[in-house]
Amino acid sequence: MKEVCDIVAERVALGEPLGDAAEHAATCARCRRLSALPTELGATHSETDPGIGFAARMTAGAQKRITVRRHRRVAITLAAAVAATTLGVVFLTRQPSDETTPAKLDDKAATDTHEKKHEPAPDQKVDEDVKFLVQMARTDRAAHRSAHWREIEKPLAPYKHLVKGTTP
Amino acid sequence: MAASRADARSRLLSELAGSPARKGYGIAYDLLRNRAEAEEAVQEALARACESIGDLRDPAAASGWFLRIVTTMCLRTLRRRRLKRALLGWLPGQGEPDAAPKTEQQPEDIAERMHAMPSEPPREELASRQELGALFSHLDQLSAQQRTALVLRYGHDHSVGEIADMLGVELATAKTHLVRGLAKLRDLMEEHR
């Protein structure tokens, strides 16, 4: 339940007549003090003269702010667009890392296959040279810079003959 | 399309830069008690009003809408000031949190206000200056919304509904700010005496 002091505070704050709380407000020191506050607060208001050229100053200041903010917005949009484009280009043209190069993956797959084939069925012996040729024939791998050309030690002439259907 | 928008923007700017801006400056000055900050708040409000001209549905309500933006800018400045005080208070060797901004801002602004007051006999004048100085320092201790509500209500004679609108809160919340603000101000003044 509200105390009479609270009722007085509410009525004073909202500018309503005190009514039945008026008697209490006249005798209670705190309520008297509170009732005097609006008058004191009224004294805080001053008709401040903003000075000559106020409207012009405000207009110029606001226009400057609008321009600065527009430039900032354009700069931020441009920066975001450049960043997005750069990211896109990097993503599309990036070199796959060594771990994920087709050559490595193929090597790994080949090794796995080799191991599997050696364990359960030793009779299905895979010709290493043929396997190498098959790998070489893969255009995506062959076109890739990461193919280890220098590691090829055997002369390729016999295999050319093999591809052409003739035996060396 | 763009040209008509620019035209509308410049029309609104010239319309608001007159009487509404002066009224906004009065409110901003009473809330911030600093000429430079008050002008800055009005300029920022004008810029924002022009930028968000699309939000203004009723051109006749432009003045009230603008004053609401001014109040929002002032609230922001008051909150920033309070935060700055709190941060300064945490730093070692900065003393009382409220001490630094008070000595920084009050003398000039209170002096300006005192200058504007009608002349009184010296002793009474001194007493009223001290009273007013105390009132301002107590107002500084209220929350930004309580202080704004009190200044708008008693300094600028706005209704509770208008205050709620300008603060961007419900009517009941605005009433609460007023009642609590007054009660807190009374308590602070009693402590002072």
CSV table of C-alpha atoms in Angstrom, one decimal:
chain,number,residue,atom,x,y,z
A,1,MET,CA,0.0,0.0,0.0
A,2,LYS,CA,1.3,3.4,-0.9
A,3,GLU,CA,2.3,5.8,1.8
A,4,VAL,CA,0.9,9.3,1.8
A,5,CYS,CA,4.4,10.7,1.1
A,6,ASP,CA,4.5,8.6,-2.1
A,7,ILE,CA,1.0,9.8,-3.1
A,8,VAL,CA,2.2,13.4,-2.6
A,9,ALA,CA,5.4,12.8,-4.6
A,10,GLU,CA,3.4,11.3,-7.5
A,11,ARG,CA,0.8,14.1,-7.5
A,12,VAL,CA,3.5,16.8,-7.3
A,13,ALA,CA,5.5,15.2,-10.1
A,14,LEU,CA,2.5,14.9,-12.4
A,15,GLY,CA,1.2,18.4,-11.5
A,16,GLU,CA,-2.0,17.0,-10.1
A,17,PRO,CA,-3.9,18.7,-7.2
A,18,LEU,CA,-2.9,17.2,-3.9
A,19,GLY,CA,-6.6,16.8,-2.8
A,20,ASP,CA,-6.9,14.8,0.4
A,21,ALA,CA,-3.1,14.6,0.8
A,22,ALA,CA,-2.8,18.3,1.0
A,23,GLU,CA,-3.1,18.3,4.8
A,24,HIS,CA,-0.2,15.8,5.1
A,25,ALA,CA,1.9,17.7,2.6
A,26,ALA,CA,1.5,20.8,4.8
A,27,THR,CA,2.8,19.1,7.9
A,28,CYS,CA,5.4,16.7,6.6
A,29,ALA,CA,8.8,18.3,6.1
A,30,ARG,CA,9.9,15.9,3.4
A,31,CYS,CA,6.7,16.5,1.4
A,32,ARG,CA,7.0,20.3,1.8
A,33,ARG,CA,10.6,20.1,0.5
A,34,LEU,CA,9.4,18.0,-2.5
A,35,SER,CA,6.5,20.4,-3.2
A,36,ALA,CA,9.0,23.3,-3.4
A,37,LEU,CA,11.3,21.4,-5.9
A,38,PRO,CA,9.3,22.2,-9.1
A,39,THR,CA,9.6,25.9,-8.5
A,40,GLU,CA,13.4,25.5,-7.9
A,41,LEU,CA,13.7,23.4,-11.0
A,42,GLY,CA,11.9,26.1,-13.0
A,43,ALA,CA,14.8,28.4,-12.2
A,44,THR,CA,17.2,26.1,-14.0
A,45,HIS,CA,15.6,27.2,-17.3
A,46,SER,CA,17.2,30.1,-18.9
A,47,GLU,CA,16.4,31.9,-22.1
A,48,THR,CA,19.8,31.4,-23.6
A,49,ASP,CA,20.6,33.4,-26.6
A,50,PRO,CA,22.4,31.2,-29.1
A,51,GLY,CA,24.1,34.2,-30.6
A,52,ILE,CA,24.1,35.8,-34.0
A,53,GLY,CA,24.1,33.6,-37.1
A,54,PHE,CA,22.8,30.6,-35.2
A,55,ALA,CA,20.6,29.3,-38.0
A,56,ALA,CA,23.4,29.7,-40.5
A,57,ARG,CA,25.8,27.9,-38.2
A,58,MET,CA,23.5,25.1,-37.6
A,59,THR,CA,22.7,24.7,-41.3
A,60,ALA,CA,26.4,24.7,-42.3
A,61,GLY,CA,27.3,22.3,-39.5
A,62,ALA,CA,24.5,19.9,-40.4
A,63,GLN,CA,25.4,19.9,-44.1
A,64,LYS,CA,29.0,19.3,-43.3
A,65,ARG,CA,28.0,16.3,-41.1
A,66,ILE,CA,25.8,14.9,-43.8
A,67,THR,CA,28.6,15.2,-46.4
A,68,VAL,CA,31.2,13.6,-44.1
A,69,ARG,CA,28.8,10.8,-43.2
A,70,ARG,CA,28.0,10.2,-46.9
A,71,HIS,CA,31.7,10.0,-47.8
A,72,ARG,CA,32.3,7.7,-44.9
A,73,ARG,CA,29.4,5.5,-46.1
A,74,VAL,CA,30.8,5.4,-49.6
A,75,ALA,CA,34.3,4.6,-48.3
A,76,ILE,CA,33.0,1.8,-46.1
A,77,THR,CA,30.9,0.3,-49.0
A,78,LEU,CA,33.9,0.5,-51.3
A,79,ALA,CA,36.2,-1.1,-48.8
A,80,ALA,CA,33.6,-3.9,-48.2
A,81,ALA,CA,33.3,-4.5,-51.9
A,82,VAL,CA,37.1,-4.6,-52.4
A,83,ALA,CA,37.5,-7.0,-49.5
A,84,ALA,CA,34.7,-9.2,-50.8
A,85,THR,CA,36.2,-9.2,-54.3
A,86,THR,CA,39.7,-10.0,-53.0
A,87,LEU,CA,38.4,-12.8,-51.0
A,88,GLY,CA,36.5,-14.2,-54.0
A,89,VAL,CA,39.6,-14.0,-56.2
A,90,VAL,CA,41.8,-15.6,-53.6
A,91,PHE,CA,39.3,-18.4,-53.1
A,92,LEU,CA,38.9,-19.1,-56.8
A,93,THR,CA,42.6,-18.9,-57.7
A,94,ARG,CA,44.3,-20.3,-54.6
A,95,GLN,CA,46.8,-23.1,-54.9
A,96,PRO,CA,45.7,-26.2,-53.1
A,97,SER,CA,48.1,-27.0,-50.3
A,98,ASP,CA,50.7,-29.8,-50.6
A,99,GLU,CA,48.5,-32.1,-48.5
A,100,THR,CA,45.6,-31.8,-50.9
A,101,THR,CA,47.2,-31.7,-54.3
A,102,PRO,CA,45.8,-34.3,-56.7
A,103,ALA,CA,49.2,-35.8,-57.0
A,104,LYS,CA,49.5,-36.4,-53.3
A,105,LEU,CA,46.0,-37.7,-53.1
A,106,ASP,CA,46.5,-40.0,-56.0
A,107,ASP,CA,49.8,-41.2,-54.5
A,108,LYS,CA,48.1,-41.8,-51.2
A,109,ALA,CA,45.2,-43.6,-52.9
A,110,ALA,CA,47.6,-45.6,-55.0
A,111,THR,CA,49.6,-46.5,-51.9
A,112,ASP,CA,46.4,-47.5,-50.1
A,113,THR,CA,45.3,-49.6,-53.0
A,114,HIS,CA,48.7,-51.1,-53.3
A,115,GLU,CA,48.7,-52.1,-49.7
A,116,LYS,CA,45.2,-53.5,-49.8
A,117,LYS,CA,45.9,-55.4,-53.0
A,118,HIS,CA,49.1,-56.8,-51.5
A,119,GLU,CA,47.4,-58.0,-48.4
A,120,PRO,CA,44.4,-60.0,-49.5
A,121,ALA,CA,45.2,-60.9,-53.2
A,122,PRO,CA,48.8,-61.1,-54.0
A,123,ASP,CA,47.9,-62.7,-57.3
A,124,GLN,CA,46.4,-59.4,-58.7
A,125,LYS,CA,49.8,-57.8,-59.2
A,126,VAL,CA,49.6,-54.3,-60.6
A,127,ASP,CA,52.2,-53.2,-63.0
A,128,GLU,CA,53.8,-50.2,-61.5
A,129,ASP,CA,54.7,-48.7,-64.8
A,130,VAL,CA,51.1,-49.0,-66.1
A,131,LYS,CA,49.8,-47.4,-63.0
A,132,PHE,CA,52.2,-44.6,-63.4
A,133,LEU,CA,51.2,-44.1,-67.0
A,134,VAL,CA,47.5,-44.0,-66.0
A,135,GLN,CA,48.4,-41.3,-63.5
A,136,MET,CA,50.3,-39.4,-66.1
A,137,ALA,CA,47.4,-39.7,-68.5
A,138,ARG,CA,45.1,-37.8,-66.1
A,139,THR,CA,45.0,-34.4,-67.6
A,140,ASP,CA,44.2,-32.6,-64.4
A,141,ARG,CA,47.2,-34.1,-62.6
A,142,ALA,CA,49.5,-33.7,-65.6
A,143,ALA,CA,48.5,-30.1,-66.1
A,144,HIS,CA,49.1,-29.2,-62.5
A,145,ARG,CA,52.4,-27.6,-61.7
A,146,SER,CA,52.7,-29.6,-58.5
A,147,ALA,CA,53.3,-32.8,-60.5
A,148,HIS,CA,56.8,-33.9,-59.5
A,149,TRP,CA,58.4,-34.1,-63.0
A,150,ARG,CA,61.9,-34.2,-61.6
A,151,GLU,CA,61.1,-37.3,-59.7
A,152,ILE,CA,60.5,-39.2,-62.9
A,153,GLU,CA,63.7,-41.1,-63.4
A,154,LYS,CA,62.9,-43.6,-66.0
A,155,PRO,CA,63.2,-42.7,-69.7
A,156,LEU,CA,59.8,-42.1,-71.2
A,157,ALA,CA,60.5,-43.5,-74.7
A,158,PRO,CA,59.5,-47.1,-73.9
A,159,TYR,CA,56.2,-45.9,-72.5
A,160,LYS,CA,55.5,-43.9,-75.6
A,161,HIS,CA,55.8,-47.0,-77.6
A,162,LEU,CA,53.5,-48.8,-75.1
A,163,VAL,CA,50.9,-46.0,-75.6
A,164,LYS,CA,51.1,-46.3,-79.3
A,165,GLY,CA,50.5,-50.0,-79.0
A,166,THR,CA,54.0,-51.2,-79.8
A,167,THR,CA,56.4,-52.9,-77.5
A,168,PRO,CA,59.9,-51.5,-77.1
B,1,MET,CA,13.7,11.1,-57.8
B,2,ALA,CA,17.1,11.8,-56.2
B,3,ALA,CA,16.7,15.5,-57.0
B,4,SER,CA,13.3,15.7,-55.4
B,5,ARG,CA,14.7,14.0,-52.4
B,6,ALA,CA,17.5,16.4,-52.2
B,7,ASP,CA,15.1,19.3,-52.5
B,8,ALA,CA,12.9,17.9,-49.7
B,9,ARG,CA,16.0,17.5,-47.6
B,10,SER,CA,17.2,21.1,-48.1
B,11,ARG,CA,13.6,22.4,-47.5
B,12,LEU,CA,13.4,20.5,-44.2
B,13,LEU,CA,16.9,21.7,-43.2
B,14,SER,CA,16.0,25.3,-43.8
B,15,GLU,CA,12.7,24.8,-42.0
B,16,LEU,CA,14.2,23.2,-38.9
B,17,ALA,CA,17.2,25.4,-38.7
B,18,GLY,CA,15.0,28.3,-37.7
B,19,SER,CA,12.7,28.3,-34.7
B,20,PRO,CA,12.8,24.5,-34.0
B,21,ALA,CA,16.6,24.6,-33.8
B,22,ARG,CA,16.4,27.5,-31.3
B,23,LYS,CA,14.0,25.6,-29.2
B,24,GLY,CA,16.1,22.5,-29.5
B,25,TYR,CA,19.1,24.5,-28.5
B,26,GLY,CA,17.3,25.7,-25.4
B,27,ILE,CA,16.5,22.2,-24.3
B,28,ALA,CA,20.0,21.0,-25.1
B,29,TYR,CA,21.6,23.8,-23.2
B,30,ASP,CA,19.4,23.2,-20.1
B,31,LEU,CA,20.3,19.6,-20.2
B,32,LEU,CA,24.0,19.7,-21.0
B,33,ARG,CA,24.8,23.2,-19.6
B,34,ASN,CA,27.5,23.7,-22.2
B,35,ARG,CA,27.1,25.9,-25.3
B,36,ALA,CA,29.4,23.9,-27.5
B,37,GLU,CA,27.8,20.6,-26.7
B,38,ALA,CA,24.3,22.0,-27.1
B,39,GLU,CA,25.2,23.3,-30.6
B,40,GLU,CA,26.8,20.0,-31.5
B,41,ALA,CA,23.6,18.2,-30.4
B,42,VAL,CA,21.4,20.4,-32.5
B,43,GLN,CA,23.7,20.1,-35.5
B,44,GLU,CA,23.7,16.3,-35.2
B,45,ALA,CA,20.0,16.2,-34.8
B,46,LEU,CA,19.5,18.4,-37.9
B,47,ALA,CA,21.8,16.0,-39.9
B,48,ARG,CA,20.0,13.0,-38.7
B,49,ALA,CA,16.6,14.5,-39.4
B,50,CYS,CA,17.6,15.3,-43.0
B,51,GLU,CA,19.1,11.8,-43.5
B,52,SER,CA,16.0,10.0,-42.2
B,53,ILE,CA,13.5,12.3,-43.9
B,54,GLY,CA,11.7,9.2,-45.2
B,55,ASP,CA,10.7,8.3,-41.6
B,56,LEU,CA,8.7,11.6,-41.3
B,57,ARG,CA,5.2,10.7,-42.4
B,58,ASP,CA,3.5,13.9,-41.3
B,59,PRO,CA,5.4,17.1,-42.3
B,60,ALA,CA,3.4,19.1,-39.8
B,61,ALA,CA,5.0,17.1,-37.0
B,62,ALA,CA,8.5,17.8,-38.2
B,63,SER,CA,9.2,20.2,-35.2
B,64,GLY,CA,8.2,17.7,-32.6
B,65,TRP,CA,10.1,14.9,-34.3
B,66,PHE,CA,13.2,17.1,-34.5
B,67,LEU,CA,13.0,17.9,-30.7
B,68,ARG,CA,12.8,14.2,-30.0
B,69,ILE,CA,16.0,13.7,-32.0
B,70,VAL,CA,17.6,16.6,-30.1
B,71,THR,CA,16.6,15.0,-26.8
B,72,THR,CA,18.0,11.6,-27.9
B,73,MET,CA,21.3,13.3,-28.8
B,74,CYS,CA,21.4,15.0,-25.4
B,75,LEU,CA,20.6,11.7,-23.6
B,76,ARG,CA,23.5,10.1,-25.5
B,77,THR,CA,25.9,13.0,-24.5
B,78,LEU,CA,24.8,12.7,-20.8
B,79,ARG,CA,25.3,9.0,-20.8
B,80,ARG,CA,28.7,9.4,-22.4
B,81,ARG,CA,29.6,12.0,-19.9
B,82,ARG,CA,28.6,9.8,-17.0
B,83,LEU,CA,30.6,6.9,-18.4
B,84,LYS,CA,33.6,9.1,-18.8
B,85,ARG,CA,33.2,10.1,-15.2
B,86,ALA,CA,33.0,6.5,-14.1
B,87,LEU,CA,36.1,5.6,-16.1
B,88,LEU,CA,38.0,8.6,-14.7
B,89,GLY,CA,36.9,7.5,-11.2
B,90,TRP,CA,38.4,4.1,-11.7
B,91,LEU,CA,41.7,5.4,-12.8
B,92,PRO,CA,44.2,5.9,-9.9
B,93,GLY,CA,44.9,9.5,-8.9
B,94,GLN,CA,41.7,10.9,-10.5
B,95,GLY,CA,39.9,11.4,-7.1
B,96,GLU,CA,36.2,11.5,-6.8
B,97,PRO,CA,34.4,10.3,-9.9
B,98,ASP,CA,32.2,13.4,-10.2
B,99,ALA,CA,34.9,15.9,-9.3
B,100,ALA,CA,36.7,16.2,-12.6
B,101,PRO,CA,33.8,17.0,-14.9
B,102,LYS,CA,32.3,19.4,-12.4
B,103,THR,CA,35.3,21.6,-12.2
B,104,GLU,CA,35.7,21.4,-15.9
B,105,GLN,CA,32.2,22.4,-16.9
B,106,GLN,CA,30.3,24.1,-14.2
B,107,PRO,CA,32.0,27.4,-13.5
B,108,GLU,CA,31.6,28.8,-16.9
B,109,ASP,CA,28.1,27.5,-17.4
B,110,ILE,CA,26.8,28.5,-14.0
B,111,ALA,CA,28.4,31.9,-14.5
B,112,GLU,CA,26.5,32.2,-17.7
B,113,ARG,CA,23.3,31.4,-16.0
B,114,MET,CA,24.0,33.7,-13.1
B,115,HIS,CA,24.7,36.5,-15.5
B,116,ALA,CA,21.2,35.9,-17.0
B,117,MET,CA,19.5,36.1,-13.6
B,118,PRO,CA,17.7,39.3,-12.6
B,119,SER,CA,19.8,41.4,-10.3
B,120,GLU,CA,19.2,40.9,-6.6
B,121,PRO,CA,20.6,42.3,-3.3
B,122,PRO,CA,24.1,40.9,-2.9
B,123,ARG,CA,23.4,38.5,0.0
B,124,GLU,CA,20.3,37.0,-1.5
B,125,GLU,CA,22.0,36.8,-4.8
B,126,LEU,CA,24.9,34.8,-3.3
B,127,ALA,CA,22.5,32.5,-1.5
B,128,SER,CA,20.5,31.9,-4.6
B,129,ARG,CA,23.7,31.3,-6.6
B,130,GLN,CA,24.8,28.7,-4.1
B,131,GLU,CA,21.3,27.1,-4.1
B,132,LEU,CA,21.3,26.9,-7.9
B,133,GLY,CA,24.8,25.6,-8.0
B,134,ALA,CA,23.8,22.9,-5.6
B,135,LEU,CA,20.7,22.1,-7.6
B,136,PHE,CA,22.8,21.7,-10.8
B,137,SER,CA,25.3,19.4,-9.1
B,138,HIS,CA,22.4,17.3,-7.7
B,139,LEU,CA,20.8,17.1,-11.1
B,140,ASP,CA,24.1,15.8,-12.4
B,141,GLN,CA,23.7,12.8,-10.1
B,142,LEU,CA,20.4,11.7,-11.5
B,143,SER,CA,20.1,9.3,-14.3
B,144,ALA,CA,20.1,10.9,-17.8
B,145,GLN,CA,16.4,10.0,-18.3
B,146,GLN,CA,15.3,11.3,-14.9
B,147,ARG,CA,17.2,14.5,-15.4
B,148,THR,CA,15.8,15.0,-18.9
B,149,ALA,CA,12.3,14.3,-17.7
B,150,LEU,CA,12.6,16.9,-14.9
B,151,VAL,CA,14.2,19.6,-17.1
B,152,LEU,CA,11.5,19.1,-19.8
B,153,ARG,CA,8.7,19.1,-17.3
B,154,TYR,CA,9.7,22.0,-15.1
B,155,GLY,CA,12.1,23.9,-17.3
B,156,HIS,CA,10.2,23.7,-20.6
B,157,ASP,CA,6.7,22.9,-19.4
B,158,HIS,CA,6.2,19.8,-21.5
B,159,SER,CA,3.4,17.5,-20.6
B,160,VAL,CA,4.1,13.9,-19.4
B,161,GLY,CA,2.9,12.6,-22.7
B,162,GLU,CA,5.3,14.8,-24.6
B,163,ILE,CA,8.1,13.8,-22.3
B,164,ALA,CA,7.3,10.1,-22.9
B,165,ASP,CA,7.3,10.7,-26.6
B,166,MET,CA,10.6,12.7,-26.5
B,167,LEU,CA,12.3,10.1,-24.4
B,168,GLY,CA,10.9,7.3,-26.5
B,169,VAL,CA,9.3,5.5,-23.5
B,170,GLU,CA,5.9,4.5,-22.4
B,171,LEU,CA,3.8,7.1,-20.5
B,172,ALA,CA,4.0,5.1,-17.2
B,173,THR,CA,7.8,5.0,-17.6
B,174,ALA,CA,8.0,8.7,-18.0
B,175,LYS,CA,5.9,9.2,-14.9
B,176,THR,CA,8.2,6.9,-13.0
B,177,HIS,CA,11.2,8.9,-14.1
B,178,LEU,CA,9.6,12.1,-12.9
B,179,VAL,CA,8.5,10.8,-9.6
B,180,ARG,CA,11.7,9.0,-8.8
B,181,GLY,CA,13.8,11.9,-10.1
B,182,LEU,CA,12.0,14.3,-7.9
B,183,ALA,CA,12.3,12.1,-4.8
B,184,LYS,CA,16.0,11.5,-5.4
B,185,LEU,CA,16.6,15.1,-6.0
B,186,ARG,CA,14.9,15.9,-2.7
B,187,ASP,CA,17.0,13.3,-0.9
B,188,LEU,CA,20.2,14.7,-2.3
B,189,MET,CA,19.3,18.2,-1.3
B,190,GLU,CA,18.4,17.1,2.2
B,191,GLU,CA,21.8,15.3,2.5
B,192,HIS,CA,23.5,18.5,1.2
B,193,ARG,CA,21.9,20.5,4.0
